[in-house]
């Protein structure tokens, strides 16, 4: 075609039906309007524009031209687009995440395969965008343009799994985008829908979220599926009556701030979603879900279904959730923006152990080191919400610290890491310990002429283990008795040195540690006829044994 001819040639799309069906076979013929310029002949136009140049005679008949060599300048020739030559054009791989197998150029006949973690975004020649999900296989069966017209031809085949489609609007009379599955064909003229191809059992599913989709299978008949509905094509190619998709779930109760490396969302039991058997959940960086970093399906549980995503870096995301019904049709989407701030991760606490019981007024805290942390922060509180921390220690650069002067009671503590630049990580999970009074120590014994008496303090309901030995290691026990009173009196032993120790048993059965050992001496005294020690100046007269 000459430059002058190209400059004045215009293409218009003529729709000959007021309300043509959606499938390509039922569309009104699409025509190109060619305005002639000096030097034009039908034979020349046939060579330039027609797939079969010999069809110039049919063009002559269609336009009632008697002499093909004499065409008035400015004549408006109608040429069916179906007769015009086409040229292949590659599709464009807009993006990929994870494992994706694709050729360098997405030409007609090429195939894209995604792995377990793979997502691929493909833009076809007509502007349709395909979002291929994990473990899927898609072939480009037609990818062409009609030169010098806006007409394109785009068609794909989904061999397995799932693809989400934003089909570009087709102009009047254009066939629109079509996608084949092993069971049927879905044809559109500009809409948003999802297609899945299952193997067990073999069937295809279509879910329309915007516009209308014409679905046909190997069996006669076609279903027009409106937005908010879906259908299934069975193994025999029969297209089922469309059914309403599950409504979008309510995500209002889910947290918009995630502070752990493993992101968890627990979906509450849904209201008004009878028939849900599973959930499809995706996490993406963008609102169009072209940068999907997580895609999973979990079974529905009445007590709550948990969604878990691993390996996400800190940042802002969108969570998308939809219900899945018994036919496998996925419902309408609900989106939730959330932020992940899980780093630097909190250090792992090591002491006190969870729910440990300690004694005294002093507690040693310990934790593991985090390579990303420049320092640590510790909070100590008497209630689990940390609304009013009892102590807050900042700038801790070692992996341990000591807190003194604590009263008996239940305590909660938690840690967070702080990067050298001051960036605060999230608080770790709170741990709990109990601080109890120090083990009771027997007071200095009262050594009498006939016995020895000990007394101590205790808490209501406690019992006590009292031990006495002739050596500080308590290797040979002279007395080992459980006692319900806060005193004990024993017969006076032979002269010598003795060691005693005491431990308390709480009403709940918890056995505390023994307190420190203490010793007392029993002197050898001079006794009278009644067996009492002879005293001089109020003190027993001590003799050598």
Coordinates of C-alpha atoms in Angstrom, one line a residue:
X1 CA 0.0 0.0 0.0
X2 CA 1.4 3.4 -1.0
X3 CA 2.0 6.1 1.6
X4 CA -0.8 8.3 0.1
X5 CA -3.2 5.4 0.1
X6 CA -2.3 4.5 3.7
X7 CA -2.9 8.1 4.7
X8 CA -6.5 8.2 3.6
X9 CA -7.4 4.5 4.3
X10 CA -9.6 4.2 7.3
X11 CA -11.0 1.2 9.0
X12 CA -14.4 1.0 10.5
X13 CA -16.2 -1.8 12.2
X14 CA -19.7 -2.5 11.0
X15 CA -22.1 -4.5 13.2
X16 CA -25.0 -5.7 11.3
X17 CA -27.0 -7.0 14.3
X18 CA -28.6 -4.9 17.0
X19 CA -28.0 -7.5 19.7
X20 CA -25.6 -10.1 18.4
X21 CA -24.8 -13.1 20.7
X22 CA -21.5 -13.3 22.3
X23 CA -19.9 -16.3 20.5
X24 CA -17.8 -15.7 17.4
X25 CA -19.9 -17.8 15.2
X26 CA -23.0 -15.7 15.9
X27 CA -21.4 -12.3 15.4
X28 CA -22.5 -10.0 12.6
X29 CA -19.8 -9.9 9.8
X30 CA -17.0 -7.5 10.6
X31 CA -16.0 -5.3 7.7
X32 CA -13.2 -3.0 6.9
X33 CA -14.1 0.2 5.0
X34 CA -11.4 1.1 2.4
X35 CA -11.4 4.5 0.8
X36 CA -9.8 4.4 -2.7
X37 CA -7.1 6.7 -3.9
X38 CA -5.7 7.3 -7.4
X39 CA -4.1 4.2 -8.9
X40 CA -6.2 1.7 -6.9
X41 CA -7.4 -1.4 -8.7
X42 CA -9.3 -4.3 -7.2
X43 CA -6.5 -6.7 -8.2
X44 CA -3.9 -4.5 -6.4
X45 CA -6.1 -4.1 -3.3
X46 CA -6.5 -7.9 -3.3
X47 CA -2.7 -8.4 -3.3
X48 CA -2.3 -5.9 -0.5
X49 CA -5.2 -6.6 1.8
X50 CA -6.6 -10.1 1.2
X51 CA -5.4 -13.4 2.6
X52 CA -6.4 -14.9 -0.8
X53 CA -5.7 -12.2 -3.4
X54 CA -8.0 -14.0 -5.9
X55 CA -11.0 -13.0 -3.7
X56 CA -10.9 -9.5 -5.3
X57 CA -13.7 -10.7 -7.5
X58 CA -15.9 -11.4 -4.4
X59 CA -15.0 -7.8 -3.3
X60 CA -16.2 -6.6 -6.6
X61 CA -19.5 -8.4 -6.3
X62 CA -20.0 -7.3 -2.7
X63 CA -19.5 -3.7 -3.8
X64 CA -21.3 -4.0 -7.2
X65 CA -18.3 -2.9 -9.2
X66 CA -18.6 -3.7 -12.9
X67 CA -15.1 -2.8 -14.1
X68 CA -12.4 -3.8 -11.6
X69 CA -9.8 -1.6 -13.4
X70 CA -11.8 1.6 -13.1
X71 CA -12.7 2.5 -9.5
X72 CA -13.6 6.1 -8.7
X73 CA -11.3 7.9 -6.4
X74 CA -12.9 8.1 -2.9
X75 CA -15.1 5.1 -3.4
X76 CA -15.9 3.3 -0.1
X77 CA -15.2 -0.4 -0.5
X78 CA -16.6 -2.9 2.1
X79 CA -14.2 -5.8 2.7
X80 CA -15.0 -8.5 5.2
X81 CA -12.3 -8.7 7.8
X82 CA -12.5 -12.5 7.7
X83 CA -11.1 -12.2 4.1
X84 CA -8.2 -10.0 5.0
X85 CA -4.7 -11.2 5.6
X86 CA -3.4 -11.4 9.1
X87 CA 0.0 -11.1 10.6
X88 CA 1.2 -12.9 13.8
X89 CA 2.2 -10.8 16.8
X90 CA 3.7 -12.0 20.0
X91 CA 2.0 -11.6 23.4
X92 CA 3.9 -10.0 26.2
X93 CA 5.0 -11.5 29.5
X94 CA 4.3 -8.6 31.9
X95 CA 5.7 -10.3 34.9
X96 CA 6.6 -13.6 36.6
X97 CA 7.0 -14.7 40.2
X98 CA 8.3 -18.1 41.3
X99 CA 8.9 -20.9 38.8
X100 CA 7.6 -20.1 35.3
X101 CA 8.6 -21.8 32.1
X102 CA 8.1 -19.5 29.1
X103 CA 9.9 -18.9 25.8
X104 CA 11.7 -15.7 25.2
X105 CA 9.0 -14.6 22.7
X106 CA 5.4 -15.5 23.3
X107 CA 4.5 -16.3 19.7
X108 CA 1.5 -18.1 18.4
X109 CA 1.7 -21.7 19.4
X110 CA 4.0 -21.1 22.5
X111 CA 3.2 -22.3 26.0
X112 CA 3.6 -21.0 29.5
X113 CA 3.8 -23.4 32.5
X114 CA 3.9 -22.3 36.1
X115 CA 5.3 -24.3 39.0
X116 CA 4.0 -24.9 42.5
X117 CA 4.9 -21.3 43.4
X118 CA 4.6 -19.8 39.9
X119 CA 2.5 -16.8 38.8
X120 CA 2.7 -15.3 35.3
X121 CA 1.0 -12.2 33.9
X122 CA 0.5 -12.2 30.1
X123 CA -0.9 -9.4 27.9
X124 CA -2.4 -10.6 24.6
X125 CA -2.4 -8.6 21.3
X126 CA -6.0 -7.4 22.0
X127 CA -5.1 -6.0 25.4
X128 CA -6.6 -8.9 27.4
X129 CA -4.6 -9.7 30.5
X130 CA -4.2 -13.3 31.7
X131 CA -3.0 -14.0 35.3
X132 CA -1.8 -17.6 35.3
X133 CA -1.8 -19.2 38.7
X134 CA 0.4 -22.0 40.2
X135 CA 0.7 -25.4 38.5
X136 CA -1.1 -24.2 35.4
X137 CA -0.4 -24.7 31.7
X138 CA -1.6 -22.2 29.0
X139 CA -1.0 -22.3 25.2
X140 CA -1.4 -19.3 22.8
X141 CA -3.4 -20.7 19.9
X142 CA -4.1 -17.4 18.1
X143 CA -2.2 -14.1 18.3
X144 CA -2.7 -12.0 15.2
X145 CA -3.5 -8.6 13.9
X146 CA -5.2 -7.5 10.7
X147 CA -2.8 -4.9 9.1
X148 CA -4.0 -1.3 8.8
X149 CA -7.1 -2.1 11.0
X150 CA -7.6 -2.1 14.8
X151 CA -8.8 -5.8 14.5
X152 CA -6.9 -8.4 16.5
X153 CA -7.4 -12.1 17.0
X154 CA -6.5 -13.6 20.4
X155 CA -7.2 -17.1 21.6
X156 CA -5.7 -19.3 24.3
X157 CA -6.1 -22.8 25.7
X158 CA -6.0 -23.7 29.3
X159 CA -4.6 -27.2 29.7
X160 CA -4.7 -27.4 33.4
X161 CA -5.4 -25.5 36.7
X162 CA -6.4 -21.8 36.8
X163 CA -6.3 -18.5 35.0
X164 CA -7.9 -15.2 35.9
X165 CA -8.8 -13.0 32.9
X166 CA -9.4 -9.3 32.3
X167 CA -10.7 -9.4 28.7
X168 CA -10.2 -6.3 26.6
X169 CA -13.5 -4.8 25.3
X170 CA -14.2 -6.0 21.7
X171 CA -15.4 -3.4 19.2
X172 CA -18.7 -3.8 17.5
X173 CA -18.7 -7.0 15.4
X174 CA -15.3 -8.3 16.6
X175 CA -15.3 -11.9 17.9
X176 CA -13.7 -11.0 21.2
X177 CA -11.3 -13.1 23.2
X178 CA -11.9 -16.8 23.5
X179 CA -10.3 -19.4 25.8
X180 CA -10.5 -23.2 25.2
X181 CA -10.4 -25.9 27.9
X182 CA -10.4 -29.7 27.4
X183 CA -14.2 -29.6 27.8
X184 CA -15.4 -26.4 26.1
X185 CA -15.0 -22.8 25.0
X186 CA -15.6 -19.5 26.9
X187 CA -16.1 -16.5 24.7
X188 CA -16.2 -12.9 25.8
X189 CA -16.5 -9.3 24.6
X190 CA -14.8 -7.5 27.4
X191 CA -15.3 -8.8 31.0
X192 CA -13.6 -10.2 34.1
X193 CA -13.8 -13.9 34.7
X194 CA -11.9 -16.9 36.0
X195 CA -11.4 -20.3 34.3
X196 CA -10.2 -23.5 35.8
X197 CA -9.5 -26.9 34.3
X198 CA -9.7 -29.9 36.6
X199 CA -8.3 -33.4 36.1
X200 CA -10.1 -35.3 38.9
X201 CA -12.8 -35.4 37.7
X202 CA -12.1 -33.9 34.2
X203 CA -14.2 -30.8 34.0
X204 CA -13.9 -27.0 33.4
X205 CA -15.3 -24.2 35.6
X206 CA -16.0 -20.6 34.7
X207 CA -16.8 -17.8 37.2
X208 CA -17.9 -14.4 36.0
X209 CA -17.2 -11.4 38.2
X210 CA -18.0 -8.7 35.6
X211 CA -19.9 -8.6 32.3
X212 CA -21.2 -11.7 30.5
X213 CA -19.5 -14.8 29.2
X214 CA -20.8 -17.3 26.6
X215 CA -19.9 -20.8 27.5
X216 CA -20.2 -23.7 25.1
X217 CA -19.0 -27.3 25.2
X218 CA -18.8 -30.3 22.9
X219 CA -22.5 -31.0 23.5
X220 CA -25.1 -28.7 21.7
X221 CA -26.2 -25.6 23.5
X222 CA -24.6 -22.5 25.0
X223 CA -25.0 -20.8 28.4
X224 CA -24.8 -17.0 28.9
X225 CA -23.3 -16.6 32.3
X226 CA -23.9 -13.2 34.0
X227 CA -21.7 -11.5 36.5
X228 CA -22.0 -13.1 39.9
X229 CA -22.7 -16.6 38.4
X230 CA -20.6 -19.6 37.5
X231 CA -21.0 -22.8 35.5
X232 CA -19.4 -26.2 35.1
X233 CA -18.6 -28.1 31.8
X234 CA -18.5 -31.8 32.5
X235 CA -16.5 -34.5 30.8
X236 CA -19.1 -35.0 28.1
X237 CA -19.0 -31.3 27.2
X238 CA -22.4 -30.5 28.8
X239 CA -22.7 -26.9 30.2
X240 CA -24.6 -26.8 33.5
X241 CA -27.2 -24.1 34.3
X242 CA -25.4 -21.1 35.9
X243 CA -25.5 -21.0 39.7
X244 CA -25.0 -17.9 41.9
X245 CA -21.5 -17.6 43.3
X246 CA -20.9 -17.4 47.0
X247 CA -20.9 -13.8 48.3
X248 CA -17.7 -12.1 49.4
X249 CA -16.8 -13.0 52.9
X250 CA -16.6 -10.5 55.7
X251 CA -12.9 -9.8 56.6
X252 CA -13.6 -6.9 59.0
X253 CA -12.5 -8.7 62.1
X254 CA -9.1 -9.7 60.7
X255 CA -6.0 -7.8 61.9
X256 CA -4.5 -5.2 59.5
X257 CA -1.1 -5.5 61.3
X258 CA 0.9 -8.7 61.2
X259 CA 3.9 -9.0 63.4
X260 CA 5.2 -12.5 62.9
X261 CA 7.2 -13.9 60.0
X262 CA 4.5 -16.6 59.5
X263 CA 1.5 -14.5 58.6
X264 CA -1.7 -16.0 60.1
X265 CA -5.4 -15.1 59.5
X266 CA -8.2 -17.0 61.1
X267 CA -11.4 -16.7 59.2
X268 CA -14.4 -16.7 61.5
X269 CA -17.5 -18.9 60.9
X270 CA -19.2 -17.0 58.0
X271 CA -22.7 -15.7 58.2
X272 CA -24.9 -16.0 55.1
X273 CA -22.4 -18.3 53.3
X274 CA -24.2 -21.6 53.4
X275 CA -22.5 -24.1 51.1
X276 CA -18.9 -23.0 51.5
X277 CA -16.6 -26.0 51.6
X278 CA -13.2 -24.3 51.2
X279 CA -11.4 -20.9 50.9
X280 CA -9.2 -19.5 48.2
X281 CA -6.8 -16.9 49.6
X282 CA -4.1 -14.8 47.8
X283 CA -1.6 -12.2 49.0
X284 CA -0.4 -9.6 46.5
X285 CA 1.6 -6.4 46.4
X286 CA -0.8 -4.7 44.0
X287 CA -4.5 -4.1 43.7
X288 CA -4.7 -5.9 40.3
X289 CA -3.1 -9.0 41.9
X290 CA -0.5 -9.3 39.2
X291 CA 2.3 -9.6 41.9
X292 CA 0.9 -12.5 43.8
X293 CA 3.2 -13.8 46.5
X294 CA 0.9 -16.3 48.1
X295 CA -1.9 -18.5 46.7
X296 CA -3.5 -21.2 48.8
X297 CA -6.7 -23.2 49.3
X298 CA -7.8 -24.4 52.7
X299 CA -10.7 -26.5 53.8
X300 CA -13.5 -24.7 55.6
X301 CA -13.7 -25.5 59.4
X302 CA -16.8 -24.4 61.4
X303 CA -14.5 -23.5 64.4
X304 CA -12.5 -21.2 62.1
X305 CA -10.2 -21.7 59.1
X306 CA -6.6 -20.6 59.3
X307 CA -4.7 -19.0 56.4
X308 CA -1.0 -19.1 56.7
X309 CA 1.6 -17.4 54.4
X310 CA 5.3 -17.8 54.8
X311 CA 8.3 -16.0 53.3
X312 CA 6.8 -12.5 52.9
X313 CA 9.2 -9.6 53.4
X314 CA 8.0 -6.7 55.6
X315 CA 5.8 -4.3 53.7
X316 CA 2.2 -3.5 52.6
X317 CA 0.0 -6.1 51.1
X318 CA -3.6 -7.0 50.0
X319 CA -5.2 -10.2 51.2
X320 CA -7.9 -11.6 48.9
X321 CA -10.3 -14.3 50.1
X322 CA -13.2 -16.0 48.4
X323 CA -15.4 -19.0 49.3
X324 CA -15.5 -22.2 47.3
X325 CA -18.7 -24.2 47.0
X326 CA -19.4 -27.9 46.5
X327 CA -19.1 -27.6 42.7
X328 CA -15.6 -26.1 43.1
X329 CA -16.8 -22.7 41.9
X330 CA -15.0 -19.8 43.6
X331 CA -17.1 -16.9 44.8
X332 CA -16.8 -13.2 44.9
X333 CA -13.7 -11.5 46.2
X334 CA -13.2 -9.7 49.5
X335 CA -9.9 -7.7 49.9
X336 CA -8.2 -6.6 53.1
X337 CA -5.1 -4.3 53.1
X338 CA -2.6 -5.3 55.8
X339 CA 0.9 -4.4 56.9
X340 CA 3.6 -6.9 57.8
X341 CA 6.2 -5.6 60.4
X342 CA 7.8 -8.7 61.7
X343 CA 11.5 -7.7 61.7
X344 CA 13.8 -7.4 63.5
X345 CA 12.3 -10.5 65.1
X346 CA 12.0 -10.5 68.9
X347 CA 14.7 -12.6 70.6
X348 CA 13.8 -16.0 72.0
X349 CA 13.5 -15.9 75.8
X350 CA 15.4 -18.5 77.8
X351 CA 14.8 -17.6 81.5
X352 CA 12.6 -17.6 83.4
X353 CA 11.0 -20.7 81.8
X354 CA 7.3 -20.4 80.9
X355 CA 5.1 -20.4 84.0
X356 CA 8.1 -21.1 86.1
X357 CA 7.8 -20.6 89.9
X358 CA 10.7 -18.7 91.5
X359 CA 11.4 -17.7 95.1
X360 CA 12.7 -14.5 96.6
X361 CA 12.7 -10.9 95.3
X362 CA 15.3 -11.1 92.5
X363 CA 14.8 -12.5 89.0
X364 CA 17.4 -13.1 86.3
X365 CA 16.2 -12.8 82.7
X366 CA 17.9 -14.3 79.7
X367 CA 17.4 -14.6 75.9
X368 CA 19.1 -15.6 72.7
X369 CA 20.9 -13.0 70.6
X370 CA 19.4 -11.6 67.3
X371 CA 22.1 -10.8 64.7
X372 CA 19.9 -7.9 63.4
X373 CA 19.5 -6.3 66.8
X374 CA 21.7 -3.5 68.2
X375 CA 19.9 -3.6 71.6
X376 CA 16.8 -5.1 73.3
X377 CA 13.9 -3.7 75.2
X378 CA 12.2 -5.6 78.1
X379 CA 8.8 -5.0 79.6
X380 CA 7.6 -6.4 82.9
X381 CA 4.0 -6.2 84.1
X382 CA 1.6 -7.6 86.6
X383 CA -1.2 -8.0 84.0
X384 CA -1.1 -9.6 80.5
X385 CA -2.1 -6.5 78.5
X386 CA 1.0 -4.5 79.5
X387 CA -1.3 -1.5 79.8
X388 CA 0.8 -0.1 82.7
X389 CA 4.2 -1.9 82.7
X390 CA 5.8 -2.3 86.1
X391 CA 9.3 -2.0 84.6
X392 CA 10.5 -1.1 81.1
X393 CA 14.2 -1.6 80.5
X394 CA 15.6 -0.1 77.2
X395 CA 19.0 -0.2 75.6
X396 CA 19.9 -3.6 76.9
X397 CA 23.0 -4.7 74.9
X398 CA 23.6 -8.1 76.4
X399 CA 21.4 -11.1 76.4
X400 CA 20.4 -10.9 80.0
X401 CA 19.5 -8.6 82.9
X402 CA 18.5 -8.8 86.6
X403 CA 15.5 -7.2 88.2
X404 CA 15.6 -6.7 92.0
X405 CA 13.1 -5.9 94.8
X406 CA 10.0 -7.7 93.3
X407 CA 7.1 -8.6 95.6
X408 CA 5.6 -12.1 95.5
X409 CA 3.0 -12.4 92.7
X410 CA 2.4 -13.4 89.0
X411 CA 4.4 -11.5 86.4
X412 CA 4.3 -11.2 82.6
X413 CA 7.3 -10.2 80.5
X414 CA 8.2 -9.7 76.8
X415 CA 11.1 -8.6 74.6
X416 CA 11.6 -6.8 71.4
X417 CA 14.7 -6.2 69.2
X418 CA 15.9 -2.8 68.2
X419 CA 18.1 -2.3 65.2
X420 CA 21.2 -0.1 65.5
X421 CA 19.4 2.7 63.6
X422 CA 16.5 2.6 66.1
X423 CA 14.1 0.6 64.0
X424 CA 11.8 -1.2 66.5
X425 CA 10.8 -4.8 65.9
X426 CA 7.5 -6.2 67.2
X427 CA 7.1 -7.4 70.8
X428 CA 7.6 -11.1 71.2
X429 CA 5.0 -13.3 72.8
X430 CA 4.5 -12.6 76.5
X431 CA 5.8 -15.1 79.0
X432 CA 4.6 -15.6 82.5
X433 CA 6.3 -16.6 85.8
X434 CA 5.3 -16.6 89.4
X435 CA 7.4 -15.2 92.2
X436 CA 7.0 -16.7 95.7
X437 CA 8.5 -15.8 99.0
X438 CA 11.9 -17.2 99.8
X439 CA 11.9 -20.7 101.4
X440 CA 11.3 -20.4 105.2
X441 CA 14.5 -20.7 107.3
X442 CA 14.2 -22.2 110.8
X443 CA 15.1 -19.6 113.5
X444 CA 17.8 -20.2 116.0
X445 CA 16.7 -23.3 117.9
X446 CA 15.8 -23.2 121.5
X447 CA 17.8 -26.0 123.1
X448 CA 16.3 -27.1 126.4
X449 CA 17.3 -29.6 129.0
X450 CA 15.1 -32.3 127.4
X451 CA 14.4 -31.1 123.9
X452 CA 15.0 -28.6 121.0
X453 CA 12.2 -26.4 119.6
X454 CA 12.1 -24.7 116.1
X455 CA 9.5 -22.2 114.9
X456 CA 9.1 -20.4 111.5
X457 CA 6.6 -18.4 109.5
X458 CA 4.4 -19.8 106.7
X459 CA 1.4 -19.0 104.5
X460 CA -2.1 -20.3 105.2
X461 CA -2.6 -23.9 104.0
X462 CA 1.1 -24.7 103.7
X463 CA 2.7 -27.9 105.0
X464 CA 6.4 -28.3 105.6
X465 CA 9.2 -30.8 105.2
X466 CA 11.7 -30.6 108.1
X467 CA 15.0 -32.4 107.9
X468 CA 17.9 -32.8 110.4
X469 CA 21.2 -34.4 109.7
X470 CA 24.6 -34.8 111.4
X471 CA 26.4 -33.5 108.3
X472 CA 25.9 -30.3 106.1
X473 CA 25.4 -32.5 103.0
X474 CA 22.4 -34.2 104.6
X475 CA 23.8 -37.5 103.6
X476 CA 22.6 -39.2 106.8
X477 CA 19.2 -37.9 107.9
X478 CA 18.4 -38.1 111.6
X479 CA 14.9 -36.7 111.1
X480 CA 12.7 -36.3 108.0
X481 CA 9.2 -35.3 108.8
X482 CA 6.3 -33.6 107.0
X483 CA 4.6 -31.2 109.3
X484 CA 1.4 -29.1 109.2
X485 CA 2.4 -26.7 112.0
X486 CA 4.9 -23.8 111.9
X487 CA 6.9 -25.2 114.8
X488 CA 8.4 -28.5 115.8
X489 CA 9.9 -29.8 119.0
X490 CA 12.3 -32.8 119.1
X491 CA 13.9 -34.7 122.0
X492 CA 17.3 -33.3 122.9
X493 CA 19.9 -35.2 120.9
X494 CA 23.3 -36.2 122.2
X495 CA 25.9 -33.5 122.4
X496 CA 27.3 -32.4 119.1
X497 CA 26.7 -30.2 116.0
X498 CA 23.5 -30.7 113.8
X499 CA 22.2 -29.3 110.6
X500 CA 18.5 -28.5 109.8
X501 CA 16.6 -27.3 106.7
X502 CA 13.0 -26.6 105.7
X503 CA 10.8 -26.5 102.6
X504 CA 7.2 -25.5 102.1
X505 CA 4.5 -27.3 100.2
X506 CA 1.7 -25.0 98.9
X507 CA -2.0 -25.9 99.2
X508 CA -2.0 -26.7 95.4
X509 CA 0.6 -29.4 95.9
X510 CA 3.6 -27.4 94.6
X511 CA 6.8 -28.4 96.5
X512 CA 9.2 -25.6 97.0
X513 CA 13.0 -25.9 97.3
X514 CA 14.7 -26.4 100.6
X515 CA 16.1 -23.3 102.2
X516 CA 19.7 -22.9 103.2
X517 CA 21.0 -25.3 105.8
X518 CA 21.6 -24.0 109.3
X519 CA 23.4 -25.7 112.2
X520 CA 23.1 -25.7 116.0
X521 CA 25.2 -27.2 118.8
X522 CA 24.0 -29.3 121.7
X523 CA 26.6 -29.0 124.6
X524 CA 27.5 -31.8 127.1
X525 CA 26.2 -30.5 130.4
X526 CA 26.5 -31.7 134.0
X527 CA 23.2 -33.2 135.1
X528 CA 21.6 -33.6 138.5
X529 CA 19.6 -36.5 139.8
X530 CA 16.4 -35.4 137.9
X531 CA 18.3 -35.4 134.6
X532 CA 18.4 -31.6 134.3
X533 CA 21.5 -29.6 133.4
X534 CA 23.2 -28.0 136.4
X535 CA 23.3 -24.3 136.0
X536 CA 25.7 -21.7 137.2
X537 CA 24.8 -18.1 136.7
X538 CA 21.8 -19.2 134.6
X539 CA 23.9 -21.1 132.1
X540 CA 24.4 -24.9 131.9
X541 CA 27.6 -26.2 133.3
X542 CA 29.4 -27.7 130.3
X543 CA 31.7 -30.7 130.8
X544 CA 33.9 -32.6 128.5
X545 CA 32.2 -35.7 127.1

